[in-house]
Coordinates of C-alpha atoms (C1' of nucleotides) in Angstrom, one line a residue:
Chain A
M27 CA 0.0 0.0 0.0
K28 CA 1.5 3.3 -1.1
N29 CA -0.6 5.3 1.4
Q30 CA 2.0 5.0 4.2
E31 CA 4.8 6.0 1.8
I32 CA 2.9 9.1 0.6
A33 CA 1.9 10.0 4.1
R34 CA 5.5 9.8 5.2
I35 CA 6.6 12.0 2.3
F36 CA 3.9 14.7 3.0
S37 CA 4.8 14.6 6.6
E38 CA 8.5 15.0 5.9
M39 CA 7.7 17.9 3.5
A40 CA 5.8 19.5 6.3
D41 CA 8.8 19.1 8.6
I42 CA 11.2 20.7 6.0
L43 CA 8.8 23.5 5.3
E44 CA 8.6 24.1 9.0
I45 CA 12.4 24.2 9.4
K46 CA 12.5 26.7 6.5
G47 CA 9.9 28.8 8.2
D48 CA 7.4 28.5 5.4
N49 CA 3.7 29.4 5.6
P50 CA 2.3 27.7 8.7
F51 CA -1.0 27.0 7.0
K52 CA 0.7 25.3 4.1
I53 CA 2.5 23.2 6.6
R54 CA -0.7 22.3 8.3
A55 CA -2.2 21.4 5.0
Y56 CA 0.6 18.8 4.4
R57 CA 0.2 17.4 7.8
R58 CA -3.5 17.0 7.5
A59 CA -3.2 15.4 4.2
A60 CA -0.6 13.0 5.6
L61 CA -2.8 12.0 8.5
N62 CA -5.9 11.5 6.3
I63 CA -4.0 9.4 3.7
E64 CA -2.6 7.2 6.5
G65 CA -6.0 6.5 7.9
L66 CA -7.6 5.8 4.5
S67 CA -9.5 2.6 4.0
R68 CA -8.4 2.2 0.4
S69 CA -5.1 2.3 -1.4
V70 CA -4.7 5.6 -3.1
E71 CA -3.5 3.6 -6.2
D72 CA -7.1 2.5 -6.6
L73 CA -8.6 5.9 -6.5
S74 CA -9.5 8.2 -9.4
R75 CA -8.7 11.9 -9.4
D76 CA -12.2 12.7 -8.3
E77 CA -12.0 10.2 -5.5
L78 CA -8.7 11.6 -4.4
L79 CA -10.3 15.1 -4.2
E80 CA -13.0 13.7 -1.9
I81 CA -10.4 13.0 0.7
P82 CA -10.6 15.8 3.3
G83 CA -7.6 18.0 2.9
I84 CA -6.6 16.9 -0.6
G85 CA -7.0 19.5 -3.3
E86 CA -5.7 19.7 -6.8
E87 CA -2.1 20.2 -5.9
L88 CA -1.8 17.3 -3.5
A89 CA -3.9 15.0 -5.7
A90 CA -1.4 15.7 -8.5
K91 CA 1.5 14.9 -6.2
I92 CA -0.1 11.6 -5.2
E93 CA -0.6 10.7 -8.9
E94 CA 3.0 11.7 -9.6
Y95 CA 4.2 9.3 -6.8
I96 CA 2.0 6.5 -8.1
G97 CA 3.3 7.0 -11.6
T98 CA 7.0 7.7 -11.0
G99 CA 7.7 6.5 -7.5
A100 CA 8.8 10.0 -6.5
I101 CA 7.6 13.5 -5.9
H102 CA 9.7 16.2 -7.5
A103 CA 8.8 18.9 -5.0
H104 CA 9.8 16.5 -2.2
D105 CA 13.2 15.9 -3.7
K106 CA 13.7 19.6 -4.2
L107 CA 12.8 20.4 -0.6
K108 CA 15.2 17.7 0.7
G109 CA 18.0 19.3 -1.3
E110 CA 17.4 22.6 0.6
I111 CA 18.3 21.3 4.0
P112 CA 21.2 19.1 5.1
S113 CA 20.2 15.5 5.5
G114 CA 20.3 14.7 9.1
L115 CA 18.7 17.9 10.3
L116 CA 15.3 16.3 10.1
S117 CA 16.4 13.6 12.5
L118 CA 16.8 16.2 15.2
L119 CA 13.0 16.8 15.2
A120 CA 12.6 13.3 16.7
V121 CA 13.9 14.7 20.0
P122 CA 10.9 15.7 22.2
G123 CA 10.9 19.4 23.1
L124 CA 13.2 20.2 20.2
G125 CA 11.2 21.8 17.4
P126 CA 11.9 23.1 13.9
K127 CA 13.0 26.6 15.1
T128 CA 15.5 25.4 17.6
A129 CA 16.8 22.6 15.2
R130 CA 17.4 25.3 12.6
Q131 CA 19.3 27.5 15.1
I132 CA 21.4 24.6 16.3
F133 CA 22.4 23.8 12.7
E134 CA 23.1 27.3 11.6
Q135 CA 25.1 28.2 14.7
R136 CA 26.9 24.9 15.4
H137 CA 26.6 22.9 12.2
I138 CA 25.0 20.0 14.0
A139 CA 22.9 17.7 11.9
S140 CA 22.8 14.4 13.8
I141 CA 21.5 13.2 17.1
D142 CA 25.0 11.9 18.0
D143 CA 26.6 15.3 17.4
L144 CA 23.7 16.9 19.3
E145 CA 24.3 14.7 22.3
R146 CA 28.0 15.4 22.4
A147 CA 27.5 19.1 22.1
A148 CA 24.9 19.1 24.8
R149 CA 27.1 17.2 27.1
E150 CA 30.1 19.5 26.5
H151 CA 27.8 22.5 27.1
K152 CA 28.4 23.8 23.6
L153 CA 24.8 24.6 22.8
A154 CA 24.4 27.3 25.5
G155 CA 24.7 30.7 23.9
I156 CA 22.6 29.9 20.9
P157 CA 19.7 32.3 21.2
G158 CA 17.1 30.8 23.5
I159 CA 19.3 28.0 24.8
Q160 CA 20.9 27.9 28.2
K161 CA 21.8 25.2 30.7
K162 CA 18.3 24.0 31.3
T163 CA 17.6 23.5 27.6
E164 CA 20.8 21.5 27.2
E165 CA 19.6 19.2 30.0
N166 CA 16.2 18.9 28.4
I167 CA 17.7 18.0 25.1
L168 CA 19.8 15.2 26.7
K169 CA 16.6 13.9 28.4
G170 CA 14.8 14.0 25.1
I171 CA 17.6 12.1 23.4
A172 CA 17.4 9.5 26.1
T173 CA 13.7 9.2 25.4
V174 CA 14.3 8.8 21.6
Q175 CA 16.9 6.1 22.2
Q176 CA 14.7 4.2 24.6
G177 CA 12.3 3.9 21.7
H178 CA 8.9 5.5 22.2
E179 CA 6.8 3.1 20.1
R180 CA 3.1 3.0 20.3
R181 CA 1.7 0.3 22.5
P182 CA -1.3 -2.0 21.9
L183 CA -4.6 -0.7 23.2
G184 CA -5.0 -4.0 25.1
R185 CA -2.0 -3.1 27.3
V186 CA -2.6 0.7 27.6
L187 CA -6.3 0.6 28.4
P188 CA -6.0 -1.6 31.5
L189 CA -3.1 0.4 32.7
A190 CA -5.1 3.6 32.3
L191 CA -8.0 2.2 34.2
D192 CA -5.6 1.2 37.0
L193 CA -4.2 4.8 37.1
V194 CA -7.7 6.2 37.4
E195 CA -8.5 3.9 40.3
E196 CA -5.3 4.8 42.0
L197 CA -6.0 8.5 41.6
R198 CA -9.4 8.2 43.1
K199 CA -7.9 6.6 46.2
R200 CA -5.4 9.4 46.7
A201 CA -7.3 12.5 46.1
R202 CA -10.9 13.9 45.8
F203 CA -12.2 13.8 42.2
G204 CA -15.5 14.5 40.7
A205 CA -15.7 13.3 37.2
I206 CA -12.7 11.5 35.8
E207 CA -12.4 10.1 32.3
I208 CA -9.8 8.6 30.1
A209 CA -9.6 10.7 26.9
G210 CA -7.2 10.8 23.9
S211 CA -6.6 7.9 21.5
I212 CA -7.6 5.4 24.2
R213 CA -11.1 6.8 24.2
R214 CA -11.1 6.7 20.5
R215 CA -10.0 3.1 20.8
K216 CA -7.1 3.4 18.4
E217 CA -5.4 0.0 18.1
T218 CA -2.2 1.4 19.5
C219 CA -1.6 4.4 21.8
K220 CA 1.5 6.4 22.6
D221 CA 0.3 8.1 25.8
I222 CA -2.6 8.2 28.3
D223 CA -4.8 11.3 28.6
I224 CA -6.9 11.8 31.7
V225 CA -9.4 14.6 32.2
A226 CA -11.0 15.3 35.6
T227 CA -12.8 17.7 37.9
S228 CA -11.9 18.0 41.5
P229 CA -13.1 20.0 44.5
A230 CA -9.4 20.4 45.3
P231 CA -7.5 20.7 42.0
E232 CA -4.1 21.3 43.7
E233 CA -4.5 18.2 45.8
A234 CA -5.5 16.3 42.7
M235 CA -2.5 17.4 40.8
K236 CA -0.2 16.6 43.7
A237 CA -1.6 13.1 43.9
F238 CA -1.0 12.7 40.2
I239 CA 2.7 13.7 40.1
T240 CA 3.4 11.6 43.2
L241 CA 1.8 8.4 42.0
P242 CA 4.1 5.4 42.7
A243 CA 4.4 4.6 39.0
V244 CA 5.8 8.1 38.2
E245 CA 9.4 8.2 37.1
Q246 CA 9.7 11.6 35.7
I247 CA 7.7 14.8 35.8
I248 CA 7.7 16.5 32.5
M249 CA 5.6 19.4 33.5
H250 CA 3.5 20.4 36.4
G251 CA 1.0 23.3 36.4
P252 CA -2.3 24.0 38.2
T253 CA -4.5 22.7 35.5
R254 CA -2.2 20.4 33.5
S255 CA 0.6 18.0 34.3
S256 CA 2.6 15.5 32.4
V257 CA 4.6 12.6 33.8
V258 CA 6.4 9.5 32.5
I259 CA 5.5 6.3 34.3
S260 CA 7.7 3.3 34.8
D261 CA 7.4 1.7 31.5
G262 CA 8.2 4.9 29.6
L263 CA 4.6 5.8 28.9
Q264 CA 3.6 9.4 29.1
V265 CA 0.5 10.3 31.1
D266 CA -1.2 13.7 31.0
L267 CA -3.8 14.9 33.5
R268 CA -6.0 17.9 32.9
V269 CA -8.1 19.2 35.8
V270 CA -10.9 21.6 34.9
A271 CA -14.0 23.1 36.5
E272 CA -17.3 21.2 36.3
E273 CA -18.8 23.7 33.8
S274 CA -15.9 22.9 31.5
F275 CA -15.7 19.2 31.8
G276 CA -17.5 18.3 28.6
A277 CA -15.5 20.8 26.5
A278 CA -12.3 19.6 28.0
L279 CA -13.2 15.9 27.4
A280 CA -14.1 16.7 23.8
Y281 CA -10.9 18.6 23.3
L282 CA -8.7 16.0 24.9
T283 CA -10.3 13.1 23.1
G284 CA -9.4 14.6 19.7
S285 CA -8.4 13.6 17.3
K286 CA -6.6 16.8 16.5
G287 CA -7.9 16.8 13.0
H288 CA -11.5 16.3 14.3
N289 CA -11.0 19.2 16.7
V290 CA -9.7 21.5 14.1
R291 CA -12.8 20.8 12.0
L292 CA -15.1 21.6 14.9
R293 CA -13.4 24.8 15.8
D294 CA -13.4 25.8 12.2
M295 CA -17.1 25.3 12.0
A296 CA -17.5 27.2 15.2
V297 CA -15.6 30.2 13.9
K298 CA -17.9 30.3 10.9
Q299 CA -20.9 30.3 13.1
G300 CA -19.7 33.2 15.3
L301 CA -18.8 30.7 18.1
K302 CA -15.6 29.9 19.8
I303 CA -14.7 26.5 21.2
N304 CA -11.8 25.8 23.6
E305 CA -11.2 23.3 26.4
Y306 CA -13.3 25.5 28.8
G307 CA -16.5 25.7 26.9
I308 CA -18.4 27.0 23.9
F309 CA -18.7 30.7 23.7
R310 CA -20.4 33.3 21.6
E311 CA -17.7 35.3 19.8
K312 CA -19.1 38.8 20.1
D313 CA -19.7 38.9 23.8
E314 CA -17.9 35.9 25.1
A315 CA -21.1 34.6 26.6
R316 CA -20.8 30.9 27.7
L317 CA -23.3 28.7 25.8
G318 CA -22.3 25.4 27.2
G319 CA -19.4 23.0 28.0
A320 CA -20.4 21.0 31.1
K321 CA -21.4 18.1 28.8
E322 CA -19.6 16.8 25.8
E323 CA -22.9 16.8 24.0
D324 CA -23.0 20.6 24.3
V325 CA -20.2 21.0 21.8
Y326 CA -21.9 19.1 19.1
R327 CA -25.4 20.4 19.8
L328 CA -24.3 24.0 19.7
L329 CA -22.6 23.4 16.3
G330 CA -25.9 21.9 15.1
L331 CA -24.4 18.4 14.9
P332 CA -25.6 15.1 16.3
F333 CA -23.2 13.6 18.9
I334 CA -20.3 11.9 17.1
P335 CA -19.1 8.8 19.0
P336 CA -15.4 9.1 20.0
E337 CA -14.4 6.1 17.9
M338 CA -15.3 8.0 14.7
R339 CA -13.5 11.2 15.5
E340 CA -10.6 10.9 13.1
D341 CA -11.5 13.5 10.5
Q342 CA -12.3 10.7 8.1
G343 CA -15.6 12.1 6.9
E344 CA -17.5 11.9 10.1
V345 CA -18.2 15.6 10.3
E346 CA -19.6 15.5 6.7
A347 CA -21.7 12.5 7.6
A348 CA -23.0 14.2 10.7
L349 CA -23.9 17.3 8.7
A350 CA -25.7 15.3 6.2
G351 CA -27.5 13.3 8.9
R352 CA -25.9 10.1 7.8
L353 CA -24.0 9.1 10.9
P354 CA -24.2 5.3 11.3
Q355 CA -25.9 3.7 14.3
L356 CA -22.7 2.1 15.6
I357 CA -22.8 -1.5 16.7
S358 CA -22.4 -2.1 20.5
Q359 CA -21.4 -5.0 22.5
A360 CA -25.0 -5.8 23.5
D361 CA -25.8 -6.5 19.8
I362 CA -23.5 -9.5 19.7
R363 CA -25.4 -12.8 20.3
G364 CA -22.8 -15.4 19.7
D365 CA -19.1 -16.1 19.3
L366 CA -18.1 -18.0 16.2
H367 CA -14.5 -18.8 16.9
V368 CA -13.8 -20.7 20.1
H369 CA -11.2 -23.4 20.9
S370 CA -11.9 -26.2 23.3
R371 CA -9.7 -28.8 25.0
W372 CA -10.1 -30.9 21.9
S373 CA -7.3 -28.9 20.3
D374 CA -5.3 -26.1 22.1
G375 CA -8.1 -24.6 24.2
G376 CA -8.0 -24.8 28.0
H377 CA -11.6 -25.8 28.7
T378 CA -14.2 -28.4 27.9
I379 CA -17.1 -27.5 25.6
E380 CA -19.5 -27.6 28.6
E381 CA -17.3 -25.1 30.5
L382 CA -17.2 -22.8 27.5
V383 CA -20.9 -23.0 27.1
A384 CA -21.4 -22.1 30.7
A385 CA -19.1 -19.1 30.4
A386 CA -20.7 -17.9 27.2
K387 CA -24.2 -18.2 28.8
A388 CA -23.0 -16.2 31.8
R389 CA -21.9 -13.5 29.4
G390 CA -25.4 -13.3 27.8
L391 CA -24.5 -15.1 24.6
S392 CA -27.0 -17.5 23.0
Y393 CA -24.7 -19.5 20.8
L394 CA -21.2 -20.5 20.3
A395 CA -19.3 -22.2 17.5
I396 CA -16.7 -24.7 18.6
T397 CA -13.9 -24.3 16.0
D398 CA -10.9 -26.3 17.0
H399 CA -7.8 -26.5 14.8
S400 CA -7.5 -29.0 12.0
Q401 CA -5.1 -31.9 11.7
G402 CA -2.3 -30.1 9.9
L403 CA -1.7 -27.9 13.0
G404 CA 0.1 -30.5 15.0
V405 CA 1.4 -28.0 17.6
A406 CA -2.2 -27.1 18.4
H407 CA -3.2 -30.7 18.7
G408 CA -5.4 -30.3 15.6
L409 CA -8.3 -32.7 15.0
T410 CA -8.2 -35.5 12.5
V411 CA -11.4 -36.2 10.5
E412 CA -12.1 -39.0 12.9
R413 CA -11.8 -36.8 16.0
L414 CA -13.8 -34.1 14.3
M415 CA -16.7 -36.6 13.8
A416 CA -16.4 -37.7 17.4
Q417 CA -16.6 -34.1 18.5
K418 CA -19.7 -33.7 16.4
Q419 CA -21.3 -36.5 18.4
E420 CA -20.4 -34.8 21.7
I421 CA -21.8 -31.4 20.5
A422 CA -25.1 -33.1 19.3
A423 CA -25.5 -34.7 22.7
L424 CA -24.9 -31.5 24.5
N425 CA -27.3 -29.6 22.3
I426 CA -30.1 -31.9 23.3
Q427 CA -29.6 -31.0 26.9
L428 CA -29.4 -27.2 26.3
T429 CA -32.4 -24.8 26.2
G430 CA -32.1 -21.3 24.8
F431 CA -28.5 -21.9 23.7
T432 CA -27.0 -23.6 20.7
I433 CA -23.6 -25.0 20.1
L434 CA -22.5 -24.8 16.5
H435 CA -20.0 -27.3 15.3
G436 CA -17.2 -25.8 13.2
T437 CA -13.5 -25.9 12.6
E438 CA -10.6 -23.5 12.2
M439 CA -9.2 -25.2 9.2
D440 CA -5.6 -24.5 8.2
I441 CA -5.0 -23.1 4.7
K442 CA -1.7 -25.0 4.1
S443 CA 1.4 -23.4 2.6
D444 CA 0.7 -24.9 -0.8
G445 CA -2.8 -23.4 -0.8
S446 CA -4.6 -26.7 -0.2
L447 CA -7.2 -27.0 2.6
D448 CA -6.6 -29.3 5.5
F449 CA -9.9 -31.2 5.4
P450 CA -11.7 -32.7 2.4
D451 CA -15.1 -31.3 1.4
Q452 CA -16.8 -34.5 2.6
A453 CA -15.7 -33.6 6.1
L454 CA -16.5 -29.9 5.8
K455 CA -20.1 -30.5 4.7
E456 CA -20.7 -32.3 8.0
L457 CA -20.1 -29.0 9.9
D458 CA -22.3 -26.0 10.7
L459 CA -19.5 -23.6 9.7
V460 CA -16.0 -23.5 8.5
I461 CA -13.4 -21.0 9.4
A462 CA -10.3 -21.0 7.2
S463 CA -7.0 -19.3 8.2
I464 CA -3.3 -19.2 7.6
H465 CA -0.8 -20.4 10.2
S466 CA 2.2 -21.0 8.1
G467 CA 4.2 -19.7 5.1
F468 CA 4.0 -16.1 6.4
K469 CA 7.0 -15.2 4.4
Q470 CA 5.5 -16.0 1.0
T471 CA 5.0 -13.3 -1.6
K472 CA 1.9 -11.1 -1.6
E473 CA 0.6 -13.0 -4.7
Q474 CA 1.1 -16.4 -3.1
I475 CA -0.7 -15.5 0.1
T476 CA -3.5 -13.6 -1.6
T477 CA -4.0 -16.6 -3.9
R478 CA -4.2 -19.0 -1.0
I479 CA -6.9 -17.1 0.8
I480 CA -8.9 -16.4 -2.4
K481 CA -8.8 -20.1 -3.2
A482 CA -10.1 -21.0 0.2
M483 CA -12.9 -18.5 -0.1
K484 CA -14.0 -20.1 -3.4
N485 CA -14.6 -23.3 -1.6
P486 CA -18.3 -23.5 -1.1
Y487 CA -18.0 -24.8 2.5
V488 CA -15.7 -22.1 3.8
S489 CA -17.9 -19.6 5.7
I490 CA -15.4 -17.3 7.4
I491 CA -11.8 -16.2 6.9
A492 CA -10.2 -15.6 10.3
H493 CA -7.5 -13.1 11.2
P494 CA -6.8 -12.4 7.5
T495 CA -3.4 -10.6 7.9
G496 CA -1.9 -12.7 10.7
R497 CA -0.4 -9.8 12.5
L498 CA 0.4 -9.6 16.2
I499 CA 0.7 -5.9 17.1
G500 CA 4.2 -5.1 18.2
E501 CA 5.3 -8.7 17.7
R502 CA 4.7 -9.8 14.2
D503 CA 4.1 -7.8 11.1
P504 CA 1.1 -8.6 9.0
Y505 CA 1.9 -11.0 6.1
E506 CA 1.8 -9.5 2.7
V507 CA -1.7 -9.7 1.3
E508 CA -3.7 -7.7 -1.3
M509 CA -6.6 -6.9 1.0
D510 CA -8.7 -5.2 -1.6
D511 CA -8.7 -8.3 -3.7
I512 CA -9.5 -10.5 -0.7
L513 CA -12.4 -8.3 0.2
R514 CA -13.8 -8.2 -3.3
V515 CA -13.8 -12.0 -3.6
A516 CA -15.3 -12.2 -0.1
A517 CA -18.2 -10.0 -1.3
D518 CA -18.6 -12.0 -4.5
T519 CA -18.6 -15.4 -2.7
G520 CA -20.5 -14.2 0.4
T521 CA -17.6 -15.4 2.6
A522 CA -17.5 -13.5 5.9
I523 CA -14.3 -11.9 7.2
E524 CA -13.5 -11.9 10.8
I525 CA -12.6 -9.1 13.1
N526 CA -10.5 -11.0 15.7
A527 CA -10.9 -9.3 19.1
Y528 CA -7.7 -10.6 20.5
P529 CA -6.0 -7.3 21.5
L530 CA -2.7 -8.1 19.7
R531 CA -4.5 -9.2 16.5
L532 CA -7.5 -6.8 15.9
D533 CA -7.4 -8.3 12.5
L534 CA -9.2 -7.0 10.3
N535 CA -8.1 -3.6 11.4
D536 CA -10.4 -0.6 11.4
S537 CA -9.6 0.8 7.9
H538 CA -9.8 -2.7 6.3
A539 CA -13.1 -3.3 8.1
R540 CA -14.5 0.0 6.8
R541 CA -13.5 -0.9 3.3
A542 CA -15.2 -4.3 3.8
K543 CA -18.4 -2.6 4.7
E544 CA -18.2 -0.4 1.6
L545 CA -17.9 -3.5 -0.5
G546 CA -20.7 -5.3 1.2
V547 CA -18.6 -8.0 2.8
P548 CA -20.3 -9.8 5.6
L549 CA -18.3 -9.5 8.8
V550 CA -18.1 -11.4 12.1
I551 CA -16.5 -10.3 15.4
N552 CA -15.0 -13.2 17.3
T553 CA -12.8 -13.6 20.3
D554 CA -10.8 -16.7 19.2
T555 CA -11.1 -17.8 22.8
H556 CA -8.6 -20.4 24.1
S557 CA -9.3 -19.7 27.7
I558 CA -12.5 -18.5 29.3
S559 CA -11.1 -15.1 30.3
Q560 CA -10.6 -14.4 26.7
F561 CA -14.3 -14.0 26.1
D562 CA -13.8 -10.7 27.8
T563 CA -11.7 -9.3 25.0
L564 CA -14.9 -8.9 22.9
P565 CA -14.9 -5.1 23.6
Y566 CA -11.7 -4.7 21.6
G567 CA -13.3 -6.3 18.6
I568 CA -16.4 -4.1 19.0
A569 CA -14.1 -1.1 19.3
I570 CA -12.5 -1.9 15.9
A571 CA -16.0 -2.4 14.4
R572 CA -17.1 1.0 15.7
R573 CA -14.0 2.7 14.3
A574 CA -14.9 1.1 11.0
W575 CA -18.4 2.7 11.2
L576 CA -20.0 -0.8 11.4
E577 CA -23.7 -1.1 12.3
K578 CA -25.5 -4.1 13.7
G579 CA -26.6 -5.2 10.3
D580 CA -23.0 -5.4 9.0
V581 CA -22.1 -8.1 11.5
L582 CA -23.5 -11.7 11.2
N583 CA -23.1 -12.7 14.7
T584 CA -25.6 -10.1 15.8
L585 CA -28.2 -12.4 14.3
A586 CA -30.3 -15.0 16.1
V587 CA -28.9 -18.4 15.4
K588 CA -31.7 -19.4 13.0
D589 CA -31.1 -16.3 10.8
L590 CA -27.3 -16.7 11.1
R591 CA -27.6 -20.2 9.5
K592 CA -29.4 -18.6 6.6
R593 CA -26.8 -16.0 6.1
L594 CA -23.6 -18.0 6.7
K595 CA -22.1 -19.4 3.6
G596 CA -21.5 -23.1 3.5
N597 CA -23.4 -26.1 4.7
K598 CA -26.4 -25.1 6.7
G599 CA -25.6 -28.0 9.1
L600 CA -27.9 -30.5 10.7
G601 CA -27.9 -28.8 14.1
I602 CA -30.7 -27.6 16.2
N603 CA -32.2 -24.2 15.8
Chain B
dG15 C1' -2.1 24.2 0.3
dC16 C1' -7.1 23.9 1.3
dC17 C1' -11.6 25.7 1.1
dG18 C1' -16.4 28.4 0.5
dT19 C1' -25.4 29.0 3.2
dT20 C1' -20.3 35.1 4.8
dT21 C1' -15.7 34.3 0.7
dT22 C1' -12.9 31.7 -5.8
dC23 C1' -9.4 35.5 -2.3
dG24 C1' -8.3 35.8 2.2
dG25 C1' -8.9 33.6 5.7
dC26 C1' -7.0 29.3 8.2
dC27 C1' -8.2 26.4 16.3
dC28 C1' -6.7 27.4 20.8
dG29 C1' -4.4 27.3 25.2
dA30 C1' -0.8 25.4 29.0
dC31 C1' 3.7 25.2 30.3
dT32 C1' 8.8 26.0 30.1
dG33 C1' 12.8 28.5 29.7
dT34 C1' 14.7 32.4 28.6
dT35 C1' 13.1 36.4 28.4
dT36 C1' 12.3 41.9 30.5
dT37 C1' 7.2 40.8 27.6
dC38 C1' 7.5 36.3 24.9
dA39 C1' 8.8 32.5 21.5
dG40 C1' 8.8 27.7 21.1
dT41 C1' 6.8 23.3 21.6
dC42 C1' 3.2 20.4 22.4
dG43 C1' -1.3 18.4 22.4

DNA sequence: GCCGTTTTCGGCCCGACTGTTTTCAGTCG
């Protein structure tokens, strides 16, 4: 996908323009374009000129540059800009606290254009004396370099969200708080987050801030003011706390939830309506009269917009959809009626089918598909055809005893490296549903892997493709796959694609899932449970679905089991409705 | 460079905190 490459180029062009001191609005235009291309659900290669122009923040000039890149593999204006500053100077911008103005000064006055040289100069106090730099700035630069070297990568939502909830609980124990909410990218449920933003009210703001900066987990205080403080906690994660008055809580929550692009859009709309939005409220421009701000809804209502759910606030067309009254009714966890991807002790799961059923019932589900691994996956104790048939008997017997709950019998069948399927059709047609997925040959070419998956989808018994890119966030890159081709074939064959809720998978991701919806691909949200606690990862799958603008009707396992059987591709099974 | 029920030209979101300053620029979110 060229999107990431083009986004990186636009972002780099913005950096260079900033170092050069170019028009700030032009710089912002490049940054906005970069962000929006990065979050796009389709590859720019597949878009016509008109479709490119529909992307927020892309006009004639940038559309032409995108086309130039697709055609020639380079953008002339980018190469030209790169020639105007020394290579290496850009790398200085990676140091937190060191921006374009200072970087430029450092280069012009000391001819420093690498982080190594910068570190040496700071240690030897050779930066002091540059306008605006004294001892303290040298120290901060050294701290910033340490942060860069430690690696400040984004972390999976599945790690950061529980950590954030713990911090909130800890804060409540240590100081008096009124409202307290996690904001930022965690609230938008981005799949990875680089910091934790908390917004709160307190009857004793100073006490609240004090409690925050003295939390046991705090390793470094970046800044500490009366309404805002930032710290770094033990594992290198930055945490920001904002404390505001009750009348401002909603405005602050909206502001700190972002995204930045979304906020800019709202504020822009406000200005045009003679209003002003900041983190303290919504005000009338002419007399500064406060119109609202206690509730987040105020912000949207006063702009004449319906409430936009946090997961959609990415400046990816949600403002336009809201204006047109076309906001989707996002799916919620309560809509999910069953889980279609569950492993039992028959393969590599930790529990018996009965235990899994009890856990699913306790969570309000009304059906479950037992989908143990197939024979080829030896490490997971995959089932032979004989064991699969024995399992079928067990499930049939259990179903007779159950009321108001149905166990579907399925398999998670391996798509083997050579593209063949691990069970013969005669076995597959005995099942209620068939998941096919890849567990080997990750290093194959994009064409090979795409072909393997497409071949599986063309099998009439394959109902679902699970975790279609195989990624493990932060641990294993997705394998190369032409997702748009996969999704088109899925739509043609009626094969469902899974959103795997396991926090390190989240596969499909949000932008692929949004594209799937556009193409009319049926989707399912599954936990891929191997142990009972994993049922509780469902909210992460829901989060991805909501970020993809999915509605209840887009997801098959919101259906009652009877209707699910009608919609799932493959054998309708012999089971009980 | 984008964008338009105020505009096709002239606007473009807003504030906290820090360090280095004698009143503010730079950076960040």
